[in-house]
């Protein structure tokens, strides 16, 4: 009995001990979880009006997530100088609490003053950074103030996120930017090329985020304001008209100060002669800026009736002014970056932006040595409009950066590691928080349905949208824009970066202008239609447009049987007959864009009437419409009947009934299909004798049926040298969408990489 009691007591002690252990573990886990959930203290340091336009969207994003982040703001540099507009006030107007204001600029007009300013900043920054004790310091760009920030933070073991690293501009800014890159622990870059530069500089892949430019988040969402003319007239007067004024912004080049001052004077002379309303901003604080201001005042610019000289413009107003300007001129990075998002024509003067990625809206005048040369550039560019470019961003940079910040492990070693040697170029990084698929938005404008798809680099259709195609032009355009906008929004959550839009449509298309010249009868009110401009303006993406037959050939070239084949022909066998010709790896369009109208090759002088108005075309024999027409004729003549084929009384007669009847032994149906196959085969023989491809690819719903007869007719009717040319059936399920996507993916990746 005593032994039994001792056992029970021992069990009670054991269970009590285990319960206490569990409670201790739970308290420990709770403490660890609370430790993990503590807010990340992010300090954003801004030095001037330009970098604030890039940093402000990030600051708003951090401020709007108070449960995760604690924001500290440090202001220094030209923000605090009256000559440059005391731009720290706009930060306060945006309702940000400025934790520290550091006067770091040493007044002077030469390079020594810039060096002294860096030194003064290094003297003042340690106290501020020690007091704020941030987990992460966010720095932008390539200014000497930012170099001081990065140096101080790196030496004080503070993690640095550098925004817009890896870019090339051709001045001392490059050296400063790359120096900051080597000091920074994390990088949020804007373009694929910048990402590759960072990789080549041996930065760790896992710490690089291809985000896009944060300023695009604001300018793409705010550029279509109803009150834009009120804003423009508040700066330039009530008489100014949209696209009838110029925005000028020229900065000194610190490695060639005297030449940049000379170019500035020539630009002012050209603008005076050009005689258009001009909004001119004061240059930045770099060495040489004071001399440029003296040149401006010597020429009487501030009193000239055509000019409005200002020290600072709020960014939301600046967006409207640049977006609706007739031209922008100077050497500001805004001209080669933000202006491209609106298609605003830009004249870039001198060497300050040499090496920058630019859209087609930029005209470079690198050797701007005469007033006449600059004046001629103004004549060429003023009043033009270009397709919108999104080289530098798609409007979703801030969500990516916030997601990136959340993944930073504050417990990992602070010491940077470099990747030696530099790695091979890759399409995307296999890391969750930066994994995004380069993708295209593909549009297939069919006679029945309007389809839009997000298509990945390898031809995977990530998501597809289908709607009945409206009958009127206005409704069709409205629906297409809505579907594309919906897909663009969805792409962000699907981790897809949309590089551009490709449109496949029936009829004759001018791909150079993005205009449908003449469409098929299936798509009414669809002639002389500019598809590129409205899509590009609405989505801020480059747009490509081509005929559906050509798109099918492009799809085969990138994703199908035509991959790696220099010369081949694709023939679409569907409702109509079409196709595309690839010769020497290039799509053939012809002088008037009607090459590869394969369905309208005439194979009989007295054949049936074709939809084009002629007679004896392949399409009049072998298309789905032609077979349906013959099926109805046989049915009306009671010649379509055959044992095993049941046709209900109200059932519409289609080409499928004709094919099934032939397979079941109906001689009349078989004769029709034999004639159709022969017509198609003879047409393809003619193609072989003209362009001599290495391969023929049959695409469309009738391709599998026509494959064997066409191969047989080639072996019987073609010249001996062409009899062994292979005929294959396409394995692509969506050739129109994939072809539309390939136009985007081939061009943009070649351009960016």
Tab-separated table of N, CA, C and O in Angstrom, residues 312-425:
chain	number	residue	atom	x	y	z
A	312	UNK	N	11.418	76.064	-57.452
A	312	UNK	CA	10.859	74.772	-57.067
A	312	UNK	C	9.401	74.687	-57.491
A	312	UNK	O	8.671	75.679	-57.449
A	313	UNK	N	8.989	73.479	-57.900
A	313	UNK	CA	7.588	73.197	-58.239
A	313	UNK	C	7.185	71.921	-57.494
A	313	UNK	O	7.911	70.924	-57.560
A	314	UNK	N	6.060	71.903	-56.795
A	314	UNK	CA	5.605	70.654	-56.163
A	314	UNK	C	5.511	69.531	-57.190
A	314	UNK	O	5.108	69.757	-58.340
A	315	UNK	N	5.860	68.325	-56.773
A	315	UNK	CA	5.970	67.218	-57.719
A	315	UNK	C	4.658	66.934	-58.443
A	315	UNK	O	4.652	66.645	-59.642
A	316	UNK	N	3.526	67.015	-57.734
A	316	UNK	CA	2.252	66.722	-58.399
A	316	UNK	C	1.930	67.756	-59.469
A	316	UNK	O	1.294	67.446	-60.485
A	317	UNK	N	2.371	69.013	-59.273
A	317	UNK	CA	2.213	70.022	-60.318
A	317	UNK	C	3.212	69.781	-61.443
A	317	UNK	O	2.885	69.946	-62.626
A	318	UNK	N	4.425	69.402	-61.069
A	318	UNK	CA	5.467	69.155	-62.069
A	318	UNK	C	5.048	68.034	-63.020
A	318	UNK	O	5.307	68.092	-64.230
A	319	UNK	N	4.388	67.013	-62.481
A	319	UNK	CA	3.886	65.914	-63.311
A	319	UNK	C	2.974	66.449	-64.408
A	319	UNK	O	3.101	66.097	-65.591
A	320	UNK	N	2.021	67.304	-64.029
A	320	UNK	CA	1.075	67.837	-65.010
A	320	UNK	C	1.775	68.709	-66.041
A	320	UNK	O	1.465	68.652	-67.235
A	321	UNK	N	2.734	69.506	-65.603
A	321	UNK	CA	3.451	70.403	-66.514
A	321	UNK	C	4.271	69.619	-67.531
A	321	UNK	O	4.280	69.949	-68.721
A	322	UNK	N	4.957	68.571	-67.101
A	322	UNK	CA	5.754	67.754	-68.018
A	322	UNK	C	4.854	66.922	-68.917
A	322	UNK	O	5.086	66.791	-70.120
A	323	UNK	N	3.791	66.363	-68.342
A	323	UNK	CA	2.896	65.482	-69.094
A	323	UNK	C	2.267	66.179	-70.294
A	323	UNK	O	2.100	65.582	-71.360
A	324	UNK	N	1.930	67.458	-70.147
A	324	UNK	CA	1.192	68.164	-71.197
A	324	UNK	C	2.052	69.179	-71.948
A	324	UNK	O	1.523	69.978	-72.725
A	325	UNK	N	3.372	69.130	-71.730
A	325	UNK	CA	4.268	70.078	-72.403
A	325	UNK	C	4.439	69.721	-73.873
A	325	UNK	O	4.352	68.553	-74.265
A	326	UNK	N	4.706	70.751	-74.678
A	326	UNK	CA	5.038	70.501	-76.079
A	326	UNK	C	6.415	69.907	-76.228
A	326	UNK	O	6.712	69.215	-77.209
A	327	UNK	N	7.268	70.132	-75.208
A	327	UNK	CA	8.631	69.606	-75.253
A	327	UNK	C	9.289	69.860	-73.900
A	327	UNK	O	8.929	70.798	-73.190
A	328	UNK	N	10.253	69.016	-73.545
A	328	UNK	CA	11.113	69.265	-72.385
A	328	UNK	C	12.544	69.294	-72.880
A	328	UNK	O	12.944	68.463	-73.707
A	329	UNK	N	13.338	70.243	-72.366
A	329	UNK	CA	14.712	70.400	-72.837
A	329	UNK	C	15.647	70.575	-71.646
A	329	UNK	O	15.259	71.123	-70.607
A	330	UNK	N	16.874	70.098	-71.776
A	330	UNK	CA	17.877	70.231	-70.729
A	330	UNK	C	18.647	68.944	-70.557
A	330	UNK	O	18.797	68.153	-71.497
A	331	UNK	N	19.142	68.710	-69.341
A	331	UNK	CA	19.888	67.481	-69.068
A	331	UNK	C	19.445	66.816	-67.770
A	331	UNK	O	20.185	66.040	-67.171
A	332	UNK	N	18.237	67.119	-67.310
A	332	UNK	CA	17.722	66.514	-66.086
A	332	UNK	C	17.362	65.050	-66.321
A	332	UNK	O	16.882	64.679	-67.398
A	333	UNK	N	17.582	64.231	-65.294
A	333	UNK	CA	17.189	62.823	-65.415
A	333	UNK	C	15.689	62.676	-65.590
A	333	UNK	O	15.208	61.669	-66.116
A	334	UNK	N	14.922	63.676	-65.169
A	334	UNK	CA	13.470	63.637	-65.361
A	334	UNK	C	13.118	63.514	-66.840
A	334	UNK	O	12.159	62.843	-67.213
A	335	UNK	N	13.918	64.153	-67.695
A	335	UNK	CA	13.639	64.093	-69.132
A	335	UNK	C	13.777	62.707	-69.707
A	335	UNK	O	12.986	62.297	-70.558
A	336	UNK	N	14.802	61.960	-69.251
A	336	UNK	CA	15.021	60.625	-69.801
A	336	UNK	C	14.281	59.549	-69.012
A	336	UNK	O	14.198	58.407	-69.448
A	337	UNK	N	13.722	59.911	-67.849
A	337	UNK	CA	13.026	58.923	-67.026
A	337	UNK	C	11.520	59.193	-67.008
A	337	UNK	O	10.749	58.567	-67.738
A	338	UNK	N	11.095	60.160	-66.203
A	338	UNK	CA	9.661	60.375	-65.989
A	338	UNK	C	8.925	60.824	-67.247
A	338	UNK	O	7.790	60.405	-67.494
A	339	UNK	N	9.555	61.697	-68.065
A	339	UNK	CA	8.846	62.228	-69.239
A	339	UNK	C	8.444	61.126	-70.203
A	339	UNK	O	7.433	61.230	-70.906
A	340	UNK	N	9.227	60.046	-70.250
A	340	UNK	CA	8.897	58.943	-71.156
A	340	UNK	C	7.576	58.283	-70.827
A	340	UNK	O	6.916	57.721	-71.700
A	341	UNK	N	7.172	58.337	-69.546
A	341	UNK	CA	5.902	57.719	-69.150
A	341	UNK	C	4.711	58.413	-69.782
A	341	UNK	O	3.626	57.834	-69.880
A	342	UNK	N	4.887	59.673	-70.212
A	342	UNK	CA	3.789	60.429	-70.822
A	342	UNK	C	3.935	60.535	-72.339
A	342	UNK	O	3.043	61.051	-73.009
A	343	UNK	N	5.068	60.080	-72.893
A	343	UNK	CA	5.318	60.262	-74.323
A	343	UNK	C	5.681	61.693	-74.669
A	343	UNK	O	5.605	62.093	-75.830
A	344	UNK	N	6.080	62.491	-73.656
A	344	UNK	CA	6.463	63.886	-73.904
A	344	UNK	C	7.785	63.930	-74.662
A	344	UNK	O	8.750	63.283	-74.248
A	345	UNK	N	7.875	64.695	-75.753
A	345	UNK	CA	9.152	64.800	-76.469
A	345	UNK	C	10.204	65.487	-75.611
A	345	UNK	O	9.911	66.460	-74.919
A	346	UNK	N	11.424	64.983	-75.663
A	346	UNK	CA	12.513	65.491	-74.824
A	346	UNK	C	13.746	65.739	-75.684
A	346	UNK	O	14.059	64.956	-76.587
A	347	UNK	N	14.446	66.852	-75.397
A	347	UNK	CA	15.747	67.131	-75.997
A	347	UNK	C	16.774	67.076	-74.881
A	347	UNK	O	16.730	67.874	-73.951
A	348	UNK	N	17.684	66.104	-74.954
A	348	UNK	CA	18.708	65.933	-73.919
A	348	UNK	C	20.010	66.557	-74.406
A	348	UNK	O	20.574	66.141	-75.415
A	349	UNK	N	20.497	67.559	-73.680
A	349	UNK	CA	21.670	68.324	-74.094
A	349	UNK	C	22.911	67.879	-73.331
A	349	UNK	O	22.887	67.754	-72.104
A	350	UNK	N	24.001	67.659	-74.062
A	350	UNK	CA	25.285	67.388	-73.431
A	350	UNK	C	25.446	65.958	-72.960
A	350	UNK	O	24.733	65.052	-73.387
A	351	UNK	N	26.402	65.768	-72.031
A	351	UNK	CA	26.847	64.424	-71.652
A	351	UNK	C	26.301	63.937	-70.316
A	351	UNK	O	26.602	62.825	-69.901
A	352	UNK	N	25.481	64.744	-69.620
A	352	UNK	CA	25.115	64.397	-68.246
A	352	UNK	C	24.318	63.097	-68.149
A	352	UNK	O	24.386	62.400	-67.135
A	353	UNK	N	23.550	62.750	-69.171
A	353	UNK	CA	22.737	61.535	-69.130
A	353	UNK	C	23.246	60.453	-70.072
A	353	UNK	O	22.519	59.517	-70.401
A	354	UNK	N	24.499	60.581	-70.516
A	354	UNK	CA	25.069	59.567	-71.400
A	354	UNK	C	25.053	58.213	-70.698
A	354	UNK	O	25.556	58.073	-69.588
A	355	UNK	N	24.501	57.218	-71.356
A	355	UNK	CA	24.424	55.881	-70.770
A	355	UNK	C	23.082	55.542	-70.170
A	355	UNK	O	22.809	54.378	-69.883
A	356	UNK	N	22.230	56.532	-69.962
A	356	UNK	CA	20.889	56.259	-69.418
A	356	UNK	C	20.053	55.495	-70.447
A	356	UNK	O	20.153	55.727	-71.650
A	357	UNK	N	19.201	54.611	-69.948
A	357	UNK	CA	18.213	53.975	-70.812
A	357	UNK	C	17.113	54.988	-71.115
A	357	UNK	O	16.603	55.642	-70.202
A	358	UNK	N	16.767	55.139	-72.384
A	358	UNK	CA	15.761	56.123	-72.769
A	358	UNK	C	14.733	55.506	-73.706
A	358	UNK	O	15.012	54.526	-74.395
A	359	UNK	N	13.558	56.132	-73.746
A	359	UNK	CA	12.543	55.757	-74.708
A	359	UNK	C	12.761	56.494	-76.018
A	359	UNK	O	13.675	57.320	-76.159
A	360	UNK	N	11.898	56.212	-76.993
A	360	UNK	CA	12.065	56.845	-78.304
A	360	UNK	C	11.670	58.315	-78.297
A	360	UNK	O	11.845	59.020	-79.287
A	361	UNK	N	11.168	58.806	-77.150
A	361	UNK	CA	10.779	60.218	-77.062
A	361	UNK	C	11.970	61.144	-76.878
A	361	UNK	O	11.827	62.366	-76.964
A	362	UNK	N	13.165	60.592	-76.633
A	362	UNK	CA	14.345	61.407	-76.326
A	362	UNK	C	15.202	61.602	-77.573
A	362	UNK	O	15.596	60.632	-78.227
A	363	UNK	N	15.485	62.867	-77.884
A	363	UNK	CA	16.424	63.223	-78.948
A	363	UNK	C	17.688	63.764	-78.286
A	363	UNK	O	17.647	64.767	-77.583
A	364	UNK	N	18.823	63.108	-78.508
A	364	UNK	CA	20.075	63.508	-77.873
A	364	UNK	C	20.812	64.536	-78.733
A	364	UNK	O	20.967	64.350	-79.945
A	365	UNK	N	21.260	65.602	-78.076
A	365	UNK	CA	22.148	66.578	-78.720
A	365	UNK	C	23.390	66.637	-77.837
A	365	UNK	O	23.577	67.561	-77.055
A	366	UNK	N	24.210	65.606	-77.943
A	366	UNK	CA	25.348	65.489	-77.023
A	366	UNK	C	26.408	66.545	-77.301
A	366	UNK	O	27.044	67.041	-76.384
A	367	UNK	N	26.616	66.864	-78.573
A	367	UNK	CA	27.580	67.909	-78.924
A	367	UNK	C	26.805	69.191	-79.228
A	367	UNK	O	26.718	69.637	-80.374
A	368	UNK	N	26.216	69.775	-78.170
A	368	UNK	CA	25.355	70.959	-78.340
A	368	UNK	C	26.229	72.211	-78.390
A	368	UNK	O	26.262	73.019	-77.463
A	369	UNK	N	26.949	72.381	-79.505
A	369	UNK	CA	27.953	73.439	-79.585
A	369	UNK	C	27.475	74.690	-80.309
A	369	UNK	O	28.197	75.683	-80.388
A	370	UNK	N	26.253	74.678	-80.858
A	370	UNK	CA	25.737	75.867	-81.538
A	370	UNK	C	24.270	76.081	-81.182
A	370	UNK	O	23.538	75.120	-80.897
A	371	UNK	N	23.868	77.343	-81.228
A	371	UNK	CA	22.460	77.674	-80.993
A	371	UNK	C	21.577	77.063	-82.070
A	371	UNK	O	20.477	76.570	-81.786
A	372	UNK	N	22.051	77.065	-83.323
A	372	UNK	CA	21.256	76.544	-84.439
A	372	UNK	C	20.951	75.061	-84.269
A	372	UNK	O	19.857	74.596	-84.602
A	373	UNK	N	21.920	74.312	-83.752
A	373	UNK	CA	21.706	72.872	-83.572
A	373	UNK	C	20.590	72.624	-82.549
A	373	UNK	O	19.726	71.767	-82.746
A	374	UNK	N	20.609	73.394	-81.474
A	374	UNK	CA	19.568	73.242	-80.442
A	374	UNK	C	18.222	73.720	-80.988
A	374	UNK	O	17.178	73.098	-80.738
A	375	UNK	N	18.232	74.810	-81.748
A	375	UNK	CA	16.994	75.333	-82.334
A	375	UNK	C	16.381	74.297	-83.290
A	375	UNK	O	15.163	74.084	-83.298
A	376	UNK	N	17.239	73.655	-84.088
A	376	UNK	CA	16.742	72.641	-85.025
A	376	UNK	C	16.129	71.461	-84.261
A	376	UNK	O	15.110	70.901	-84.685
A	377	UNK	N	16.745	71.092	-83.132
A	377	UNK	CA	16.184	70.017	-82.303
A	377	UNK	C	14.805	70.406	-81.782
A	377	UNK	O	13.886	69.579	-81.735
A	378	UNK	N	14.633	71.674	-81.400
A	378	UNK	CA	13.318	72.149	-80.954
A	378	UNK	C	12.294	72.044	-82.072
A	378	UNK	O	11.139	71.647	-81.853
A	379	UNK	N	12.705	72.388	-83.297
A	379	UNK	CA	11.783	72.280	-84.439
A	379	UNK	C	11.359	70.834	-84.670
A	379	UNK	O	10.204	70.558	-85.010
A	380	UNK	N	12.292	69.911	-84.486
A	380	UNK	CA	11.988	68.498	-84.720
A	380	UNK	C	11.082	67.911	-83.640
A	380	UNK	O	10.205	67.091	-83.933
A	381	UNK	N	11.270	68.327	-82.385
A	381	UNK	CA	10.587	67.679	-81.272
A	381	UNK	C	9.307	68.370	-80.814
A	381	UNK	O	8.375	67.713	-80.350
A	382	UNK	N	9.248	69.694	-80.913
A	382	UNK	CA	8.137	70.426	-80.293
A	382	UNK	C	6.783	70.005	-80.875
A	382	UNK	O	6.585	69.976	-82.085
A	383	UNK	N	5.863	69.674	-79.982
A	383	UNK	CA	4.494	69.347	-80.379
A	383	UNK	C	4.266	67.900	-80.754
A	383	UNK	O	3.131	67.491	-80.993
A	384	UNK	N	5.333	67.079	-80.804
A	384	UNK	CA	5.160	65.671	-81.139
A	384	UNK	C	4.569	64.913	-79.953
A	384	UNK	O	4.553	65.400	-78.833
A	385	UNK	N	4.129	63.674	-80.214
A	385	UNK	CA	3.680	62.778	-79.144
A	385	UNK	C	4.246	61.403	-79.434
A	385	UNK	O	4.202	60.935	-80.585
A	386	UNK	N	4.757	60.736	-78.424
A	386	UNK	CA	5.376	59.432	-78.585
A	386	UNK	C	4.629	58.390	-77.749
A	386	UNK	O	3.928	58.734	-76.796
A	387	UNK	N	4.795	57.097	-78.099
A	387	UNK	CA	4.201	56.054	-77.250
A	387	UNK	C	4.751	56.135	-75.833
A	387	UNK	O	5.927	56.444	-75.630
A	388	UNK	N	3.902	55.874	-74.873
A	388	UNK	CA	4.336	55.919	-73.472
A	388	UNK	C	5.333	54.791	-73.201
A	388	UNK	O	5.164	53.673	-73.685
A	389	UNK	N	6.358	55.113	-72.438
A	389	UNK	CA	7.406	54.149	-72.120
A	389	UNK	C	7.395	53.863	-70.626
A	389	UNK	O	7.219	54.772	-69.817
A	390	UNK	N	7.595	52.588	-70.279
A	390	UNK	CA	7.648	52.222	-68.863
A	390	UNK	C	8.953	51.496	-68.557
A	390	UNK	O	8.994	50.546	-67.786
A	391	UNK	N	10.034	51.969	-69.181
A	391	UNK	CA	11.343	51.369	-68.927
A	391	UNK	C	11.666	51.411	-67.444
A	391	UNK	O	12.220	50.473	-66.880
A	392	UNK	N	11.291	52.520	-66.791
A	392	UNK	CA	11.714	52.743	-65.412
A	392	UNK	C	10.664	52.349	-64.372
A	392	UNK	O	10.903	52.539	-63.180
A	393	UNK	N	9.551	51.807	-64.768
A	393	UNK	CA	8.597	51.387	-63.745
A	393	UNK	C	7.206	51.192	-64.283
A	393	UNK	O	6.873	51.651	-65.380
A	394	UNK	N	6.386	50.487	-63.504
A	394	UNK	CA	5.008	50.204	-63.910
A	394	UNK	C	3.995	50.709	-62.896
A	394	UNK	O	2.822	50.377	-62.974
A	395	UNK	N	4.451	51.502	-61.904
A	395	UNK	CA	3.529	52.046	-60.922
A	395	UNK	C	3.323	51.181	-59.697
A	395	UNK	O	2.451	51.458	-58.880
A	396	UNK	N	4.134	50.120	-59.540
A	396	UNK	CA	3.968	49.217	-58.393
A	396	UNK	C	5.272	49.036	-57.620
A	396	UNK	O	5.507	47.993	-57.017
A	397	UNK	N	6.134	50.045	-57.652
A	397	UNK	CA	7.434	49.930	-56.980
A	397	UNK	C	7.291	49.865	-55.467
A	397	UNK	O	7.960	49.058	-54.799
A	398	UNK	N	6.444	50.720	-54.887
A	398	UNK	CA	6.357	50.799	-53.420
A	398	UNK	C	5.873	49.488	-52.801
A	398	UNK	O	6.470	49.021	-51.815
A	399	UNK	N	4.802	48.836	-53.316
A	399	UNK	CA	4.435	47.538	-52.728
A	399	UNK	C	5.580	46.529	-52.763
A	399	UNK	O	5.752	45.755	-51.816
A	400	UNK	N	6.374	46.554	-53.833
A	400	UNK	CA	7.503	45.626	-53.906
A	400	UNK	C	8.557	45.966	-52.847
A	400	UNK	O	9.128	45.076	-52.211
A	401	UNK	N	8.834	47.261	-52.682
A	401	UNK	CA	9.852	47.679	-51.713
A	401	UNK	C	9.406	47.352	-50.288
A	401	UNK	O	10.200	46.875	-49.465
A	402	UNK	N	8.133	47.584	-49.972
A	402	UNK	CA	7.633	47.244	-48.635
A	402	UNK	C	7.707	45.738	-48.385
A	402	UNK	O	8.081	45.291	-47.297
A	403	UNK	N	7.365	44.983	-49.412
A	403	UNK	CA	7.466	43.522	-49.293
A	403	UNK	C	8.918	43.105	-49.064
A	403	UNK	O	9.218	42.212	-48.265
A	404	UNK	N	9.829	43.788	-49.745
A	404	UNK	CA	11.264	43.520	-49.606
A	404	UNK	C	11.742	43.856	-48.193
A	404	UNK	O	12.483	43.096	-47.558
A	405	UNK	N	11.302	45.011	-47.674
A	405	UNK	CA	11.694	45.421	-46.318
A	405	UNK	C	11.231	44.402	-45.279
A	405	UNK	O	11.926	44.132	-44.297
A	406	UNK	N	10.047	43.843	-45.497
A	406	UNK	CA	9.512	42.869	-44.531
A	406	UNK	C	10.365	41.606	-44.467
A	406	UNK	O	10.366	40.902	-43.455
A	407	UNK	N	11.047	41.299	-45.557
A	407	UNK	CA	11.820	40.047	-45.606
A	407	UNK	C	13.224	40.199	-45.041
A	407	UNK	O	13.925	39.201	-44.885
A	408	UNK	N	13.657	41.435	-44.765
A	408	UNK	CA	15.018	41.641	-44.261
A	408	UNK	C	15.127	41.070	-42.847
A	408	UNK	O	14.356	41.422	-41.951
A	409	UNK	N	16.073	40.178	-42.653
A	409	UNK	CA	16.306	39.552	-41.357
A	409	UNK	C	17.305	40.414	-40.585
A	409	UNK	O	18.499	40.456	-40.916
A	410	UNK	N	16.816	41.097	-39.559
A	410	UNK	CA	17.679	41.990	-38.788
A	410	UNK	C	18.657	41.224	-37.908
A	410	UNK	O	19.563	41.831	-37.314
A	411	UNK	N	18.504	39.905	-37.845
A	411	UNK	CA	19.419	39.098	-37.043
A	411	UNK	C	20.535	38.477	-37.879
A	411	UNK	O	21.457	37.875	-37.318
A	412	UNK	N	20.436	38.604	-39.198
A	412	UNK	CA	21.489	38.030	-40.027
A	412	UNK	C	22.752	38.888	-39.937
A	412	UNK	O	22.690	40.084	-39.604
A	413	UNK	N	23.919	38.322	-40.252
A	413	UNK	CA	25.178	39.077	-40.139
A	413	UNK	C	25.145	40.355	-40.973
A	413	UNK	O	24.648	40.361	-42.101
A	414	UNK	N	25.668	41.425	-40.393
A	414	UNK	CA	25.659	42.716	-41.073
A	414	UNK	C	26.726	42.800	-42.154
A	414	UNK	O	26.564	43.526	-43.133
A	415	UNK	N	27.809	42.068	-41.985
A	415	UNK	CA	28.910	42.142	-42.929
A	415	UNK	C	28.452	41.721	-44.333
A	415	UNK	O	27.862	40.655	-44.510
A	416	UNK	N	28.741	42.559	-45.321
A	416	UNK	CA	28.367	42.241	-46.699
A	416	UNK	C	29.215	41.101	-47.240
A	416	UNK	O	30.378	40.948	-46.879
A	417	UNK	N	28.610	40.324	-48.116
A	417	UNK	CA	29.364	39.320	-48.866
A	417	UNK	C	29.201	39.622	-50.339
A	417	UNK	O	28.136	40.061	-50.776
A	418	UNK	N	30.251	39.394	-51.107
A	418	UNK	CA	30.219	39.681	-52.538
A	418	UNK	C	30.304	38.386	-53.324
A	418	UNK	O	30.887	37.395	-52.869
A	419	UNK	N	29.724	38.405	-54.496
A	419	UNK	CA	29.689	37.214	-55.340
A	419	UNK	C	30.813	37.308	-56.370
A	419	UNK	O	30.669	37.979	-57.393
A	420	UNK	N	31.913	36.633	-56.122
A	420	UNK	CA	33.037	36.590	-57.059
A	420	UNK	C	33.120	35.198	-57.664
A	420	UNK	O	33.046	34.203	-56.939
A	421	UNK	N	33.337	35.042	-58.954
A	421	UNK	CA	33.310	36.120	-59.958
A	421	UNK	C	31.879	36.494	-60.299
A	421	UNK	O	30.947	35.865	-59.789
A	422	UNK	N	31.697	37.492	-61.174
A	422	UNK	CA	30.353	37.913	-61.559
A	422	UNK	C	29.642	36.761	-62.246
A	422	UNK	O	30.242	35.986	-62.991
A	423	UNK	N	28.332	36.652	-61.999
A	423	UNK	CA	27.561	35.498	-62.463
A	423	UNK	C	26.996	35.745	-63.848
A	423	UNK	O	26.982	36.862	-64.353
A	424	UNK	N	26.522	34.650	-64.436
A	424	UNK	CA	25.902	34.755	-65.751
A	424	UNK	C	24.572	35.484	-65.649
A	424	UNK	O	23.900	35.441	-64.637
A	425	UNK	N	24.233	36.105	-66.761
A	425	UNK	CA	22.969	36.836	-66.828
A	425	UNK	C	21.803	35.866	-66.698
A	425	UNK	O	21.857	34.755	-67.225
